[in-house]
mmCIF file with all atom_site columns, C-alpha atoms in Angstrom:
data_model
loop_
_atom_site.group_PDB
_atom_site.id
_atom_site.type_symbol
_atom_site.label_atom_id
_atom_site.label_alt_id
_atom_site.label_comp_id
_atom_site.label_asym_id
_atom_site.label_entity_id
_atom_site.label_seq_id
_atom_site.pdbx_PDB_ins_code
_atom_site.Cartn_x
_atom_site.Cartn_y
_atom_site.Cartn_z
_atom_site.occupancy
_atom_site.B_iso_or_equiv
_atom_site.pdbx_formal_charge
_atom_site.auth_seq_id
_atom_site.auth_comp_id
_atom_site.auth_asym_id
_atom_site.auth_atom_id
_atom_site.pdbx_PDB_model_num
ATOM 1  C CA . MET M 1 1  ? 109.022 -28.972 -27.280 1.00 41.00 ? 294 MET M CA 1
ATOM 2  C CA . TYR M 1 2  ? 105.259 -28.603 -25.993 1.00 48.00 ? 295 TYR M CA 1
ATOM 3  C CA . ILE M 1 3  ? 104.190 -31.187 -23.647 1.00 52.00 ? 296 ILE M CA 1
ATOM 4  C CA . ALA M 1 4  ? 100.524 -31.713 -22.321 1.00 52.00 ? 297 ALA M CA 1
ATOM 5  C CA . ARG M 1 5  ? 100.609 -33.596 -18.819 1.00 53.00 ? 298 ARG M CA 1
ATOM 6  C CA . PRO M 1 6  ? 97.508  -35.713 -17.813 1.00 50.00 ? 299 PRO M CA 1
ATOM 7  C CA . ASP M 1 7  ? 98.652  -35.346 -14.271 1.00 55.00 ? 300 ASP M CA 1
ATOM 8  C CA . TYR M 1 8  ? 98.517  -31.685 -14.030 1.00 56.00 ? 301 TYR M CA 1
ATOM 9  C CA . PRO M 1 9  ? 97.891  -29.955 -11.239 1.00 59.00 ? 302 PRO M CA 1
ATOM 10 C CA . ASN M 1 10 ? 98.816  -32.898 -9.143  1.00 60.00 ? 303 ASN M CA 1
ATOM 11 C CA . ASP M 1 11 ? 102.297 -32.972 -10.518 1.00 55.00 ? 304 ASP M CA 1
ATOM 12 C CA . ASP M 1 12 ? 103.732 -31.049 -7.948  1.00 57.00 ? 305 ASP M CA 1
ATOM 13 C CA . VAL M 1 13 ? 105.347 -34.046 -6.050  1.00 55.00 ? 306 VAL M CA 1
ATOM 14 C CA . GLU M 1 14 ? 108.919 -32.871 -5.197  1.00 57.00 ? 307 GLU M CA 1
ATOM 15 C CA . GLY M 1 15 ? 111.562 -34.368 -7.358  1.00 59.00 ? 308 GLY M CA 1
ATOM 16 C CA . LYS M 1 16 ? 108.969 -35.967 -9.948  1.00 65.00 ? 309 LYS M CA 1
ATOM 17 C CA . ASP M 1 17 ? 110.356 -35.351 -13.271 1.00 70.00 ? 310 ASP M CA 1
ATOM 18 C CA . PRO M 1 18 ? 107.057 -33.755 -15.437 1.00 68.00 ? 311 PRO M CA 1
ATOM 19 C CA . LEU M 1 19 ? 108.545 -35.458 -18.364 1.00 74.00 ? 312 LEU M CA 1
ATOM 20 C CA . GLU M 1 20 ? 109.029 -39.031 -17.044 1.00 78.00 ? 313 GLU M CA 1
ATOM 21 C CA . ASN M 1 21 ? 106.766 -40.548 -19.465 1.00 79.00 ? 314 ASN M CA 1
ATOM 22 C CA . VAL M 1 22 ? 108.403 -38.916 -22.743 1.00 82.00 ? 315 VAL M CA 1
ATOM 23 C CA . PRO M 1 23 ? 111.242 -41.073 -24.061 1.00 86.00 ? 316 PRO M CA 1
ATOM 24 C CA . GLU M 1 24 ? 114.509 -40.098 -23.393 1.00 86.00 ? 317 GLU M CA 1
ATOM 25 C CA . THR M 1 25 ? 115.303 -40.425 -27.213 1.00 86.00 ? 318 THR M CA 1
ATOM 26 C CA . ILE M 1 26 ? 112.410 -37.978 -27.898 1.00 83.00 ? 319 ILE M CA 1
ATOM 27 C CA . ARG M 1 27 ? 113.818 -35.690 -24.939 1.00 82.00 ? 320 ARG M CA 1
ATOM 28 C CA . GLN M 1 28 ? 117.375 -35.501 -26.301 1.00 83.00 ? 321 GLN M CA 1
ATOM 29 C CA . ALA M 1 29 ? 115.893 -34.684 -29.949 1.00 81.00 ? 322 ALA M CA 1
ATOM 30 C CA . PHE M 1 30 ? 113.992 -31.813 -28.950 1.00 76.00 ? 323 PHE M CA 1
ATOM 31 C CA . GLY M 1 31 ? 116.686 -30.060 -26.728 1.00 75.00 ? 324 GLY M CA 1
ATOM 32 C CA . ARG M 1 32 ? 115.395 -28.141 -23.725 1.00 75.00 ? 325 ARG M CA 1
ATOM 33 C CA . PRO M 1 33 ? 111.822 -28.486 -23.002 1.00 73.00 ? 326 PRO M CA 1
ATOM 34 C CA . THR M 1 34 ? 109.828 -24.883 -22.055 1.00 71.00 ? 327 THR M CA 1
ATOM 35 C CA . PHE M 1 35 ? 106.529 -24.762 -20.248 1.00 70.00 ? 328 PHE M CA 1
ATOM 36 C CA . VAL M 1 36 ? 104.022 -22.511 -22.718 1.00 73.00 ? 329 VAL M CA 1
ATOM 37 C CA . MET M 1 37 ? 100.633 -22.845 -21.290 1.00 74.00 ? 330 MET M CA 1
ATOM 38 C CA . HIS M 1 38 ? 98.218  -25.037 -19.378 1.00 75.00 ? 331 HIS M CA 1
ATOM 39 C CA . LEU M 1 39 ? 94.755  -25.954 -21.234 1.00 80.00 ? 332 LEU M CA 1
ATOM 40 C CA . GLU M 1 40 ? 91.678  -27.712 -19.724 1.00 85.00 ? 333 GLU M CA 1
ATOM 41 C CA . LEU M 1 41 ? 91.149  -30.738 -22.155 1.00 88.00 ? 334 LEU M CA 1
ATOM 42 C CA . SER M 1 42 ? 87.635  -31.958 -22.717 1.00 91.00 ? 335 SER M CA 1
ATOM 43 C CA . GLN M 1 43 ? 85.499  -33.576 -25.644 1.00 93.00 ? 336 GLN M CA 1
ATOM 44 C CA . SER M 1 44 ? 84.108  -29.939 -26.423 1.00 94.00 ? 337 SER M CA 1
ATOM 45 C CA . ARG M 1 45 ? 87.329  -28.392 -26.452 1.00 91.00 ? 338 ARG M CA 1
ATOM 46 C CA . LYS M 1 46 ? 88.470  -26.881 -30.081 1.00 91.00 ? 339 LYS M CA 1
ATOM 47 C CA . LEU M 1 47 ? 92.113  -26.973 -30.562 1.00 89.00 ? 340 LEU M CA 1
ATOM 48 C CA . ALA M 1 48 ? 93.631  -25.089 -33.710 1.00 87.00 ? 341 ALA M CA 1
ATOM 49 C CA . ARG M 1 49 ? 95.368  -27.809 -35.415 1.00 88.00 ? 342 ARG M CA 1
ATOM 50 C CA . VAL M 1 50 ? 94.506  -31.416 -33.901 1.00 92.00 ? 343 VAL M CA 1
ATOM 51 C CA . ASN M 1 51 ? 91.369  -33.027 -32.596 1.00 94.00 ? 344 ASN M CA 1
ATOM 52 C CA . VAL M 1 52 ? 91.068  -32.850 -29.020 1.00 93.00 ? 345 VAL M CA 1
ATOM 53 C CA . LEU M 1 53 ? 90.135  -36.485 -28.779 1.00 95.00 ? 346 LEU M CA 1
ATOM 54 C CA . HIS M 1 54 ? 93.150  -37.554 -30.261 1.00 94.00 ? 347 HIS M CA 1
ATOM 55 C CA . VAL M 1 55 ? 95.428  -35.083 -27.945 1.00 91.00 ? 348 VAL M CA 1
ATOM 56 C CA . MET M 1 56 ? 93.400  -36.986 -24.997 1.00 92.00 ? 349 MET M CA 1
ATOM 57 C CA . ASP M 1 57 ? 93.676  -40.647 -26.477 1.00 93.00 ? 350 ASP M CA 1
ATOM 58 C CA . SER M 1 58 ? 97.396  -39.870 -26.846 1.00 90.00 ? 351 SER M CA 1
ATOM 59 C CA . LEU M 1 59 ? 97.739  -38.918 -23.084 1.00 87.00 ? 352 LEU M CA 1
ATOM 60 C CA . GLN M 1 60 ? 95.986  -41.882 -22.110 1.00 89.00 ? 353 GLN M CA 1
ATOM 61 C CA . THR M 1 61 ? 97.730  -44.573 -24.239 1.00 91.00 ? 354 THR M CA 1
ATOM 62 C CA . THR M 1 62 ? 101.200 -43.138 -23.977 1.00 88.00 ? 355 THR M CA 1
ATOM 63 C CA . GLY M 1 63 ? 101.182 -40.430 -21.273 1.00 83.00 ? 356 GLY M CA 1
ATOM 64 C CA . PHE M 1 64 ? 102.389 -37.547 -23.612 1.00 84.00 ? 357 PHE M CA 1
ATOM 65 C CA . PHE M 1 65 ? 101.311 -35.521 -26.806 1.00 87.00 ? 358 PHE M CA 1
ATOM 66 C CA . ILE M 1 66 ? 103.733 -33.933 -29.051 1.00 84.00 ? 359 ILE M CA 1
ATOM 67 C CA . GLN M 1 67 ? 102.514 -31.325 -31.893 1.00 82.00 ? 360 GLN M CA 1
ATOM 68 C CA . MET M 1 68 ? 104.965 -30.620 -34.310 1.00 77.00 ? 361 MET M CA 1
ATOM 69 C CA . PRO M 1 69 ? 105.110 -26.894 -35.661 1.00 74.00 ? 362 PRO M CA 1
ATOM 70 C CA . PRO M 1 70 ? 103.680 -26.194 -39.144 1.00 76.00 ? 363 PRO M CA 1
ATOM 71 C CA . GLU M 1 71 ? 105.750 -27.132 -42.214 1.00 75.00 ? 364 GLU M CA 1
ATOM 72 C CA . GLY M 1 72 ? 108.309 -24.256 -42.923 1.00 72.00 ? 365 GLY M CA 1
ATOM 73 C CA . PHE M 1 73 ? 108.159 -22.985 -39.628 1.00 71.00 ? 366 PHE M CA 1
ATOM 74 C CA . ILE M 1 74 ? 111.466 -24.240 -38.354 1.00 68.00 ? 367 ILE M CA 1
ATOM 75 C CA . ASN M 1 75 ? 114.850 -23.610 -40.062 1.00 70.00 ? 368 ASN M CA 1
ATOM 76 C CA . PRO M 1 76 ? 116.291 -27.014 -40.603 1.00 67.00 ? 369 PRO M CA 1
ATOM 77 C CA . THR M 1 77 ? 119.973 -25.399 -40.438 1.00 73.00 ? 370 THR M CA 1
ATOM 78 C CA . ASP M 1 78 ? 119.308 -23.874 -37.179 1.00 71.00 ? 371 ASP M CA 1
ATOM 79 C CA . GLU M 1 79 ? 121.038 -25.193 -34.047 1.00 67.00 ? 372 GLU M CA 1
ATOM 80 C CA . PRO M 1 80 ? 118.784 -27.334 -31.751 1.00 61.00 ? 373 PRO M CA 1
ATOM 81 C CA . GLU M 1 81 ? 116.814 -25.093 -29.276 1.00 58.00 ? 374 GLU M CA 1
ATOM 82 C CA . GLY M 1 82 ? 118.738 -26.276 -26.389 1.00 52.00 ? 375 GLY M CA 1
ATOM 83 C CA . LEU M 1 83 ? 122.066 -25.355 -27.793 1.00 50.00 ? 376 LEU M CA 1
ATOM 84 C CA . ARG M 1 84 ? 120.872 -21.837 -28.610 1.00 50.00 ? 377 ARG M CA 1
ATOM 85 C CA . GLY M 1 85 ? 120.042 -21.190 -24.925 1.00 50.00 ? 378 GLY M CA 1
ATOM 86 C CA . ALA M 1 86 ? 116.467 -20.422 -25.693 1.00 47.00 ? 379 ALA M CA 1
#
């Protein structure tokens, strides 16, 4: 699961769950989250697979944005990532 958080870098409050905006049902479906990278978002930034304005809007309205891997990238018969110990 790749997660963008609108409160970075002010998310260092002790005991605060950085995933608190992501509904529990979604967190359970994706397994254990793994930090990948930090991106500064602006209207002029180009993203590879999605419009940056869509991402920014999602962060403002829901508090999170989820981008799924391209079709065929995930083997549907694999165990969920959290169970593989990734």
